[in-house]
Every structure is written in structure tokens, then in C-alpha cells.
Amino acid sequence: MKLLEDRIRRDGTIRGTDVLKVDRFLNHQMDIALINELGKEFHRLFADCGVNKILTIEASGIGIACLTAQYFNVPVIFAKKNKTKNIAGDVYTSKVESFTHGKVYDIIVSKEFLGPQDRVLLIDDFLANGSALQGLIKLVQDAGATLVGAGICVEKAFQPGGDLIRSMGVRVESLARVKSMDESTHSIEFC
Ligand code: 5GP
């Protein structure tokens, strides 16, 4: 999606070999007009899939999921990062390894909000190694719900997550796919 690629080129910052910062417009300060266009595009891509729930993961995915959900007219569920050892109540759980911190944490969704009647679209800001998506996919499977696919804003295609998740038979639609990036020259190439 040219709009997003242009914005990443203009306002994105490369850190080291594998981190792209988009704090100016996507996951710290949020450009709502831009994210609204991303939501519209996710809707165009998945409009005829019978989506009735959008599932994301806190925190960065929430805003994007909400602006997307307006077009589907469906609720957003965000998987919570569980901080306590005792998982209370009736919840689905899975584990996610944080890309930025390397730590493994549990994510949870209440059984009240996800079940066999649901057709779920996953939304997230980044796809890197695929751990966040794998965690969300497990929640959908444990709930007996149908996974329609995943809408990703920025896929770093030089990392293994995209191939991994697609090889599981999951439809992944990424609005910008970064082929390579170089901190020293501040250059980004898209697929
Ligand atoms: P994965 O689980 O696919 O390895 O990583 C995806 C998650 O890590 C996303 O939810 C996102 O929050 C974070 N992430 C991965 N790569 C980047 C990156 O280059 N920049 C930022 N800002 N977040 C990232």
C-alpha cells in the first residue's frame, strides 16, 4: 500500500538490523487519518469473509483494530498480557515471545468473548518472527472459532514470521512488506 510505504520512508526510523520504529504515526503518536485508511484497506481485502470478531494483542494493535472494526461493524477483542501467575477464571491462554524484549509472556482472552460461532480476523502492527500471530492463532483454535486471516500493517519480509504463518495455511495480508532496510543509509526497500 503506497500510502503506508511512503509514510514509512518519510517518518520511519531504522534501529540496528531488524527494528523499524514507527512511533511518529503508528504505535506511539497515532495518525488517525492514516490508520483509518489502513482499516479501510483491511476491510476491502477481507470484506466477503463473514468476519464477526476482530482479535488483536495489547497494546499497539488496539487502535489499529478499532479503526478497522468500524468498517466491519464488529467488536474488537484484545488479548491481554497476563501479569499474574494465577490465571483467573475461564480464559483461553497461549504464550508469546516478545520481539522487542525477548521475554515469554502469557496472553489471555475470556471464554465469554470467543467461541465456535466466531469468524475471526487477526490484526497487528508488525509481523517479525510470527510469535504474536502464533499466540493469537492458538487462542482462536482453542475457542473452536474460524480463523479468516491476518491483517498486518508492516511485515518485515526478511524475517521468518510471514513464511511461517502462511505455511500453516493462514491467509496473511500485509499492507507494507519490507524487503530490506539499512540504518547507515536510512534506506528501505519494499517487496
Ligand atoms: P513477532 O511476534 O512477529 O516476532 O513480532 C510482532 C510483534 O513485535 C508486534 O506485535 C510488534 O509489537 C513487535 N515488533 C516486531 N518487530 C517490530 C519492529 O520492527 N518495530 C516495532 N515498533 N515493533 C515490532
Coordinates of C-alpha atoms and ligand atoms in Angstrom, one line a residue, residues 18-23 27 57-58 60-61 81 96-100 105 124-134 154 156 159 161 181, ligand 1:
D18 CA 15.9 -5.5 12.5
V19 CA 13.9 -2.9 14.3
L20 CA 11.8 -0.3 12.4
K21 CA 10.4 2.5 14.6
V22 CA 7.1 3.9 13.5
D23 CA 6.4 5.9 16.7
N27 CA 2.4 3.0 17.6
I57 CA -3.0 -8.1 21.2
E58 CA -2.3 -5.2 23.6
S60 CA -0.1 -1.4 19.8
G61 CA -2.7 -3.5 17.9
K81 CA -0.8 -9.7 28.5
V96 CA 4.1 -15.2 23.1
E97 CA 7.8 -14.3 22.9
S98 CA 8.2 -10.6 22.8
F99 CA 10.2 -9.5 19.7
T100 CA 11.5 -6.4 21.4
Y105 CA 4.6 -14.0 28.5
D124 CA -1.5 -6.4 14.4
D125 CA 1.0 -3.6 13.7
F126 CA 4.1 -5.8 12.9
L127 CA 4.9 -9.3 11.7
A128 CA 8.5 -10.3 12.5
N129 CA 9.2 -13.8 13.8
G130 CA 5.5 -14.6 14.0
S131 CA 5.2 -15.3 17.7
A132 CA 2.4 -12.8 18.4
L133 CA 0.3 -14.2 15.5
Q134 CA 1.0 -17.8 16.6
V154 CA 4.2 -3.8 8.4
K156 CA 9.4 -7.4 7.8
Q159 CA 12.3 -12.2 9.0
G161 CA 7.2 -14.9 10.5
M181 CA 16.5 -1.9 5.4
Ligands
5GP1 P1 6.7 -11.2 16.2 O1 5.9 -11.9 17.3 O2 6.1 -11.5 14.8 O3 8.1 -11.6 16.3 O4 6.7 -9.7 16.4 C1 5.5 -8.9 16.3 C2 5.3 -8.0 17.5 O5 6.5 -7.5 17.9 C3 4.4 -6.9 17.1 O6 3.2 -7.0 17.9 C4 5.1 -5.6 17.4 O7 4.6 -5.0 18.5 C5 6.5 -6.1 17.8 N1 7.5 -5.8 16.7 C6 8.2 -6.6 15.9 N2 9.0 -6.0 15.1 C7 8.9 -4.7 15.4 C8 9.6 -3.5 14.8 O8 10.5 -3.6 13.9 N3 9.2 -2.3 15.3 C9 8.2 -2.2 16.2 N4 7.9 -1.0 16.6 N5 7.6 -3.3 16.8 C10 7.9 -4.5 16.4

